[in-house]
mmCIF file of C-alpha atoms in Angstrom:
data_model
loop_
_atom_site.group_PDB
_atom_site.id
_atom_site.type_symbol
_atom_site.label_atom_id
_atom_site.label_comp_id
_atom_site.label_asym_id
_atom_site.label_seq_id
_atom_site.Cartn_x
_atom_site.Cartn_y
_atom_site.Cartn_z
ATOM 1 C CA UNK A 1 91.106 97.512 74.350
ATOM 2 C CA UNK A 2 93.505 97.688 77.148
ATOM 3 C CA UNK A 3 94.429 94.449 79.208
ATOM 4 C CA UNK A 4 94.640 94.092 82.424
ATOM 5 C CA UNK A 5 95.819 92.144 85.337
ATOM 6 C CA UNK A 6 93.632 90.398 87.818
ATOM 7 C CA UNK A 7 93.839 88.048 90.555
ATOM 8 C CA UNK A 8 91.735 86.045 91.858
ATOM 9 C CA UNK A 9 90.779 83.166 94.589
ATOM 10 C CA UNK A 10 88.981 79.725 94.376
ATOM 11 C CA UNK A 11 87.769 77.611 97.093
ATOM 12 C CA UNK A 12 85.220 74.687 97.675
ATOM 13 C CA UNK A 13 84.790 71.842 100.150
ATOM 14 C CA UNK A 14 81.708 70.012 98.351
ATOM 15 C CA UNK A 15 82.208 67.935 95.546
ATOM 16 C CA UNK A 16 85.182 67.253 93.678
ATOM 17 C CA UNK A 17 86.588 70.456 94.480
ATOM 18 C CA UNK A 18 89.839 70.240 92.576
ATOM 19 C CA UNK A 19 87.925 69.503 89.446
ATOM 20 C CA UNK A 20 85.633 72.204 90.214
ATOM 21 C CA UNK A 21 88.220 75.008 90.353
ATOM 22 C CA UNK A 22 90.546 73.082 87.417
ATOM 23 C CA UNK A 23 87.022 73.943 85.234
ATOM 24 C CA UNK A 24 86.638 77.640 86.561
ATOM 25 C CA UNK A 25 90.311 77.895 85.219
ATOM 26 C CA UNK A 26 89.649 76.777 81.711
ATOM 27 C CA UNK A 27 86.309 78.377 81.292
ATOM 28 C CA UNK A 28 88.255 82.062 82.149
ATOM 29 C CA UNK A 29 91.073 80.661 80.165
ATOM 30 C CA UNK A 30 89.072 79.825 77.171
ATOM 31 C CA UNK A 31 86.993 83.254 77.558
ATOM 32 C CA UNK A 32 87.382 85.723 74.981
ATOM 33 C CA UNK A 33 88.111 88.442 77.292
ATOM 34 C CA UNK A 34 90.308 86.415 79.701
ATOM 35 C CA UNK A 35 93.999 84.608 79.876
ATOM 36 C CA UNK A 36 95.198 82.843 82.727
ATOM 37 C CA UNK A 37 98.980 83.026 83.143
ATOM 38 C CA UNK A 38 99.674 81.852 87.076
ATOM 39 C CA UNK A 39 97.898 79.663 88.973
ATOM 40 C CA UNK A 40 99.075 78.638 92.309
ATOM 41 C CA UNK A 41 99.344 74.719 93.612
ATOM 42 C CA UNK A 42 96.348 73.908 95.797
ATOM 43 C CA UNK A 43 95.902 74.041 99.151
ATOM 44 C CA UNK A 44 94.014 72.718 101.635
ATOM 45 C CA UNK A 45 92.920 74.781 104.452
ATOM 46 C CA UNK A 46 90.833 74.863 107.405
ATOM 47 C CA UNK A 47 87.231 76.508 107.597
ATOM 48 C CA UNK A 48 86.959 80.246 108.177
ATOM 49 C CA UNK A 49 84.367 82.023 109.604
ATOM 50 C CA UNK A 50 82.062 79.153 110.061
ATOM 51 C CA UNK A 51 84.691 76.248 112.134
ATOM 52 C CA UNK A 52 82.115 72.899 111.707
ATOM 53 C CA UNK A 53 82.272 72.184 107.872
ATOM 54 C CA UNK A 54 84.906 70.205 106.236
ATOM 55 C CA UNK A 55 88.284 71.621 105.320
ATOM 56 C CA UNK A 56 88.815 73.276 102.173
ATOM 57 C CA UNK A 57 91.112 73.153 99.234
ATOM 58 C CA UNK A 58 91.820 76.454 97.815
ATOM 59 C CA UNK A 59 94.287 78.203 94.969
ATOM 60 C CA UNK A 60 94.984 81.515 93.393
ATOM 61 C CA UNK A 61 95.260 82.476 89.805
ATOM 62 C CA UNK A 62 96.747 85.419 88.017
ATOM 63 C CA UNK A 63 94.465 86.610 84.745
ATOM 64 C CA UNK A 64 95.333 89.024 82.159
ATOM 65 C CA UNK A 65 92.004 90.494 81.179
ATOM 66 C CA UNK A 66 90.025 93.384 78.904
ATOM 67 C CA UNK A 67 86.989 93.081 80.773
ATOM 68 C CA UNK A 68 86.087 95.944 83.009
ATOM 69 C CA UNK A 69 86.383 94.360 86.935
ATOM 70 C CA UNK A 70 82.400 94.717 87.483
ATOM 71 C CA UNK A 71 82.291 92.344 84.032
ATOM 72 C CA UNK A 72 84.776 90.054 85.182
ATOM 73 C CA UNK A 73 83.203 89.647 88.536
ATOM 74 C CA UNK A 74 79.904 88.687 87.064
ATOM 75 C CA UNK A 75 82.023 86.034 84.859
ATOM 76 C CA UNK A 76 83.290 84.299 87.781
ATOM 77 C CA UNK A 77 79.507 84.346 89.828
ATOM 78 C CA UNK A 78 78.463 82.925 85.892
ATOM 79 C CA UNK A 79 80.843 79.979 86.406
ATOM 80 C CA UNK A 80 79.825 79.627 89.964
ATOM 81 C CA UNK A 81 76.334 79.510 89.234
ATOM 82 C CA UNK A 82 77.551 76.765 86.198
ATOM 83 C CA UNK A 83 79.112 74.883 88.697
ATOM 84 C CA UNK A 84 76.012 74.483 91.172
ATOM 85 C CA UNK A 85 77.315 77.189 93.934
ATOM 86 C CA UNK A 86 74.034 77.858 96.255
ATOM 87 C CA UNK A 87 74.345 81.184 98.755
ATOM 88 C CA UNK A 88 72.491 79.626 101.801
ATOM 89 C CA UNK A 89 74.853 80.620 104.278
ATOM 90 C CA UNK A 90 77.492 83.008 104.615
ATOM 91 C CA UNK A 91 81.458 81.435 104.873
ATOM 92 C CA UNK A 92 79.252 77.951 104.446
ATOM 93 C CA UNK A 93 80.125 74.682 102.435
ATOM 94 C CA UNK A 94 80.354 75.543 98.957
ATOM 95 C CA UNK A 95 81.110 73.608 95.822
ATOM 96 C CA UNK A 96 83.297 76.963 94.972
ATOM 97 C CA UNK A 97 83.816 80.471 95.498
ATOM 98 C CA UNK A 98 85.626 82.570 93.212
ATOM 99 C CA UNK A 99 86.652 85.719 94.618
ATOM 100 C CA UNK A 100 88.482 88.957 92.810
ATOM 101 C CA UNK A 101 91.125 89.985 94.833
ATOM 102 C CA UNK A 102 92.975 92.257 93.325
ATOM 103 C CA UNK A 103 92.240 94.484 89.434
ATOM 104 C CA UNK A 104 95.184 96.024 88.209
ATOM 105 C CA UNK A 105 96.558 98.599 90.857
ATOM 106 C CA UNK A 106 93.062 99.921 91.424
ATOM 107 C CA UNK A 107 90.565 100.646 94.718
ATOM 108 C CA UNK A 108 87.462 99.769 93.517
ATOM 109 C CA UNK A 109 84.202 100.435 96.008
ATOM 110 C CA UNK A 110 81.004 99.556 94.579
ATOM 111 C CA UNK A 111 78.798 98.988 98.178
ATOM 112 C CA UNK A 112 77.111 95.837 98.231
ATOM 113 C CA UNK A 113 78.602 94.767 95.123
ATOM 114 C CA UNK A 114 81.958 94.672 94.684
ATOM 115 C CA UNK A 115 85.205 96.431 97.047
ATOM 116 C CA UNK A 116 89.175 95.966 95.436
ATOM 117 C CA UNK A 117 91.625 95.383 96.643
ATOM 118 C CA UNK A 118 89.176 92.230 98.246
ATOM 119 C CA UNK A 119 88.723 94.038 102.293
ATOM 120 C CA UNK A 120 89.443 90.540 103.424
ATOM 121 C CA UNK A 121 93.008 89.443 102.308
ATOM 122 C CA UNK A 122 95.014 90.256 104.702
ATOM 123 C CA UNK A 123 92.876 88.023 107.223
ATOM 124 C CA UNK A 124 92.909 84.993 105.500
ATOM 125 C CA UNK A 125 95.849 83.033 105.353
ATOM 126 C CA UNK A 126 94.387 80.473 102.260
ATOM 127 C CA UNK A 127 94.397 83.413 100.215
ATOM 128 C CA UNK A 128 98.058 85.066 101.348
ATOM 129 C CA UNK A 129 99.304 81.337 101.463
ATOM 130 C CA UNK A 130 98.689 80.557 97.680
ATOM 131 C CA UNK A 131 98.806 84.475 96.347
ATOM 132 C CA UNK A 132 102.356 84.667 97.917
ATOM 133 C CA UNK A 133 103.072 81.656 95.334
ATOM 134 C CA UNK A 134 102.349 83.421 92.176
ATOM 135 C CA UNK A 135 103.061 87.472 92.802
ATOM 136 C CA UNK A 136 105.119 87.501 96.436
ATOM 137 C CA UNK A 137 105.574 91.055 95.673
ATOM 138 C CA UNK A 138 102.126 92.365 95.275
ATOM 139 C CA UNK A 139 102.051 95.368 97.296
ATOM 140 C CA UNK A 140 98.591 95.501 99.724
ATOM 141 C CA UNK A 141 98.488 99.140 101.478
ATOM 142 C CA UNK A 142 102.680 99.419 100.601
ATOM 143 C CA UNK A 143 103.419 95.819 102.085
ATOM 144 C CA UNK A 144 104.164 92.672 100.036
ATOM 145 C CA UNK A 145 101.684 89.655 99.957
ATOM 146 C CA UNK A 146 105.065 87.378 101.254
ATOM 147 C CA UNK A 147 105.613 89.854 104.019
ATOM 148 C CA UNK A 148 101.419 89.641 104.422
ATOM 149 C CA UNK A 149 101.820 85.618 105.042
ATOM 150 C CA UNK A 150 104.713 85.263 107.162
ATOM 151 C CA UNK A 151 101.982 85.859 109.450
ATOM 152 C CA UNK A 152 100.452 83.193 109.350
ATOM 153 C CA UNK A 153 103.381 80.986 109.108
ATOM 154 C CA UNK A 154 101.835 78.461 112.308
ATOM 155 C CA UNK A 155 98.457 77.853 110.640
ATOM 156 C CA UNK A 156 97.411 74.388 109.337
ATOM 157 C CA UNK A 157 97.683 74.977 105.571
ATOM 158 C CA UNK A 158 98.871 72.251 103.585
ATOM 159 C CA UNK A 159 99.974 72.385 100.421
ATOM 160 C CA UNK A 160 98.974 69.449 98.170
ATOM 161 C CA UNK A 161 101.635 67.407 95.586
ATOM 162 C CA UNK A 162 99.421 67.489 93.039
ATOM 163 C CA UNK A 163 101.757 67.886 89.331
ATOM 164 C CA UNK A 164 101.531 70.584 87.658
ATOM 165 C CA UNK A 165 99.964 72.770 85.981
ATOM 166 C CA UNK A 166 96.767 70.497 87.811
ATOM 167 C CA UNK A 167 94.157 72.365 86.261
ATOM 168 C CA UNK A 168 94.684 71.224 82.793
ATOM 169 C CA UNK A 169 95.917 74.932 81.097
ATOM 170 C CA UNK A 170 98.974 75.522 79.278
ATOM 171 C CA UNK A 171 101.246 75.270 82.174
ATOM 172 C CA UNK A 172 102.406 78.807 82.112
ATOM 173 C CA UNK A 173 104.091 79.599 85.047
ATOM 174 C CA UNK A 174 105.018 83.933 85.601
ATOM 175 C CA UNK A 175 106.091 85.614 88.281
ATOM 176 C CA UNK A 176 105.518 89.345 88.727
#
């Protein structure tokens, strides 16, 4: 089986929304299939898309994987579904959102289903903020994710003190 590397984005503003994501974590940690070896401190961030909702608190996480990227995407809507997420409306409140960003080096289009790298990134500064954290060098169309979020240097993202590794995993802490 060959492994490979995956990252990924969570987000909420319902609930407890750091415990939320902390358990995402650990249930793709604990997967057979799955290994999480960066996760990012948490941050929280202002609505996108949709302004009048409270603010969210969002992360990123490296995985090593040897599930295919349509499997591992219908792993992480599994644990969303587990953890109560309800699709009413779109960029809404939500008590998480897991998102594949990026799967291996690949493009990926399935329409309607699935697109990699995620078509979005490179608009949202939660995701650039925290992704620039764990793999600054990740190349998006031949630039870095650090060169990406220097970008959005001037918007309101916050990162929390919160100790590490907050989401209860084995602290491992790589850089790539």
């Amino acid at each position: 089986m060959m492994v490979s590397n995956a990252w990924i984005s969570l987000g909420g503003n319902l609930g407890n929304v750091k415990e939320t994501m902390a358990y995402a974590l650990q249930y793709l940690d604990r997967h057979a299939n799955c290994r999480v070896v960066a996760v990012s401190s948490i941050y929280k961030t202002p609505p996108w898309g949709r302004t009048n909702q409270p603010w969210f608190l969002n992360a990123c996480a490296k995985l090593t994987t040897t599930l295919e990227a349509a499997s591992l995407l219908q792993l992480c809507l599994a644990i969303e579904q587990k953890m109560q997420r309800k699709r009413i409306e779109k960029w809404g409140p939500r008590t998480i959102d897991i998102d594949i960003l990026f799967y291996e080096n690949q493009s990926i289009t399935m329409l309607g289903y699935l697109i990699l790298p995620h078509p979005r990134i490179s608009e949202r500064a939660f995701v650039l903020t925290p992704l620039k954290e764990i793999t600054p060098n990740l190349l998006l169309d031949g630039e870095s994710i650090a060169r990406r979020a220097e970008r959005f240097q001037n918007e309101s993202i916050l990162k929390l003190s919160i100790e590490k590794p907050w989401w209860g995993g084995r602290g491992e802490k790589l850089h790539q």
